[in-house]
CSV table of C-alpha atoms in Angstrom, one decimal:
chain,number,residue,atom,x,y,z
A,1320,MET,CA,-0.1,-0.1,-0.1
A,1321,SER,CA,1.3,2.6,-1.3
A,1322,GLU,CA,0.8,6.1,1.5
A,1323,THR,CA,1.7,9.8,0.9
A,1324,VAL,CA,3.7,12.4,3.7
A,1325,ALA,CA,3.4,15.3,4.1
A,1326,GLN,CA,6.6,17.5,4.4
A,1327,PRO,CA,7.7,20.7,6.6
A,1328,GLY,CA,6.1,23.3,5.1
A,1329,SER,CA,4.0,21.4,1.3
A,1330,GLN,CA,0.5,22.3,0.9
A,1331,PRO,CA,-2.0,19.1,0.0
A,1332,ALA,CA,-2.9,19.9,-4.1
A,1333,ALA,CA,-6.9,21.6,-3.8
A,1334,ARG,CA,-9.5,19.7,-4.8
A,1335,PRO,CA,-12.2,21.4,-5.5
A,1336,VAL,CA,-15.8,22.6,-3.5
A,1337,LYS,CA,-18.5,20.8,-4.0
A,1338,ASP,CA,-22.0,22.5,-2.9
A,1339,ALA,CA,-24.8,20.0,-0.9
A,1340,SER,CA,-26.8,20.9,1.4
A,1341,THR,CA,-28.3,18.9,5.4
A,1342,VAL,CA,-31.5,19.8,7.1
A,1343,MET,CA,-32.3,18.9,10.7
A,1344,LEU,CA,-35.3,18.7,12.1
A,1345,VAL,CA,-35.4,19.9,15.3
A,1346,ARG,CA,-38.5,20.1,18.0
A,1347,ASP,CA,-39.5,20.2,21.6
A,1348,GLY,CA,-39.9,17.2,23.2
A,1349,ALA,CA,-41.1,16.4,26.6
A,1350,HIS,CA,-37.2,15.8,27.9
A,1351,GLY,CA,-35.6,18.9,25.9
A,1352,PRO,CA,-34.2,19.3,22.3
A,1353,GLU,CA,-35.4,16.1,19.7
A,1354,VAL,CA,-33.0,15.9,16.6
A,1355,PHE,CA,-33.8,13.8,13.8
A,1356,LEU,CA,-31.6,11.8,12.2
A,1357,GLN,CA,-30.6,9.2,10.0
A,1358,ARG,CA,-27.8,6.0,9.7
A,1359,ARG,CA,-26.9,6.0,6.3
A,1360,VAL,CA,-26.3,1.7,4.4
A,1361,GLY,CA,-23.9,0.7,5.5
A,1362,GLU,CA,-23.0,-0.7,1.4
A,1363,MET,CA,-22.5,3.0,1.3
A,1364,ALA,CA,-18.9,4.4,-0.2
A,1365,PHE,CA,-18.4,7.0,2.2
A,1366,ALA,CA,-19.8,7.4,5.9
A,1367,ALA,CA,-21.6,3.7,5.4
A,1368,GLY,CA,-22.9,3.2,8.3
A,1369,MET,CA,-23.1,7.0,10.4
A,1370,THR,CA,-25.8,9.2,12.0
A,1371,VAL,CA,-26.0,11.3,10.2
A,1372,PHE,CA,-29.0,14.7,9.5
A,1373,PRO,CA,-30.3,14.5,6.3
A,1374,GLY,CA,-28.7,16.0,3.1
A,1375,GLY,CA,-26.3,15.3,0.6
A,1376,GLY,CA,-24.5,16.6,-2.5
A,1377,VAL,CA,-26.4,19.3,-4.8
A,1378,ASP,CA,-27.5,18.4,-7.9
A,1379,PRO,CA,-27.3,20.9,-10.9
A,1380,SER,CA,-31.3,20.5,-11.4
A,1381,ASP,CA,-30.7,22.2,-7.7
A,1382,ALA,CA,-29.9,25.3,-9.2
A,1383,SER,CA,-34.5,25.9,-9.4
A,1384,VAL,CA,-35.1,27.9,-6.8
A,1385,ALA,CA,-38.0,27.3,-7.2
A,1386,LEU,CA,-37.8,23.6,-7.3
A,1387,ALA,CA,-34.4,23.8,-4.5
A,1388,LEU,CA,-37.9,24.9,-2.4
A,1389,ALA,CA,-40.5,22.5,-3.2
A,1390,LEU,CA,-37.3,20.1,-2.4
A,1391,SER,CA,-36.4,20.9,-0.1
A,1392,LEU,CA,-39.7,20.3,1.4
A,1393,ILE,CA,-41.2,18.1,0.5
A,1394,HIS,CA,-38.1,15.7,2.5
A,1395,ILE,CA,-38.5,18.3,5.6
A,1396,LEU,CA,-42.6,17.0,5.7
A,1397,LEU,CA,-41.7,13.4,4.3
A,1398,CYS,CA,-39.6,13.2,8.0
A,1399,LEU,CA,-41.9,15.3,10.3
A,1400,LEU,CA,-43.8,11.9,8.9
A,1401,TYR,CA,-41.4,9.5,9.7
A,1402,PHE,CA,-40.4,10.8,12.5
A,1403,SER,CA,-44.5,10.8,14.1
A,1404,PHE,CA,-45.3,7.6,13.1
A,1405,ILE,CA,-41.3,6.7,15.2
A,1406,SER,CA,-41.9,8.5,17.8
A,1407,LEU,CA,-45.5,6.7,17.9
A,1408,PHE,CA,-43.8,3.2,19.2
A,1409,SER,CA,-40.7,4.5,21.2
A,1410,PRO,CA,-39.3,2.6,24.0
A,1411,TYR,CA,-38.2,5.8,25.4
A,1412,HIS,CA,-41.1,7.4,26.1
């Protein structure tokens, strides 16, 4: 296996910045704030199995503000529905 070792005073190669977005759903719970998180699928190439906020890379089609807002609203509504459904069966109540 090859390994790159940084030399003193050297700068890492610049990488292009990739646009991304995330959604944080927070609500007042009986015992303090509750935050909606997701667990990434174990087979994903990046951050498999990690607990994360919903979100991801920005697609070129997201350049339309109207489309981006509509997709954000859909994601928020889906998360709220899921969050409400799961809380009905939560062992932490």
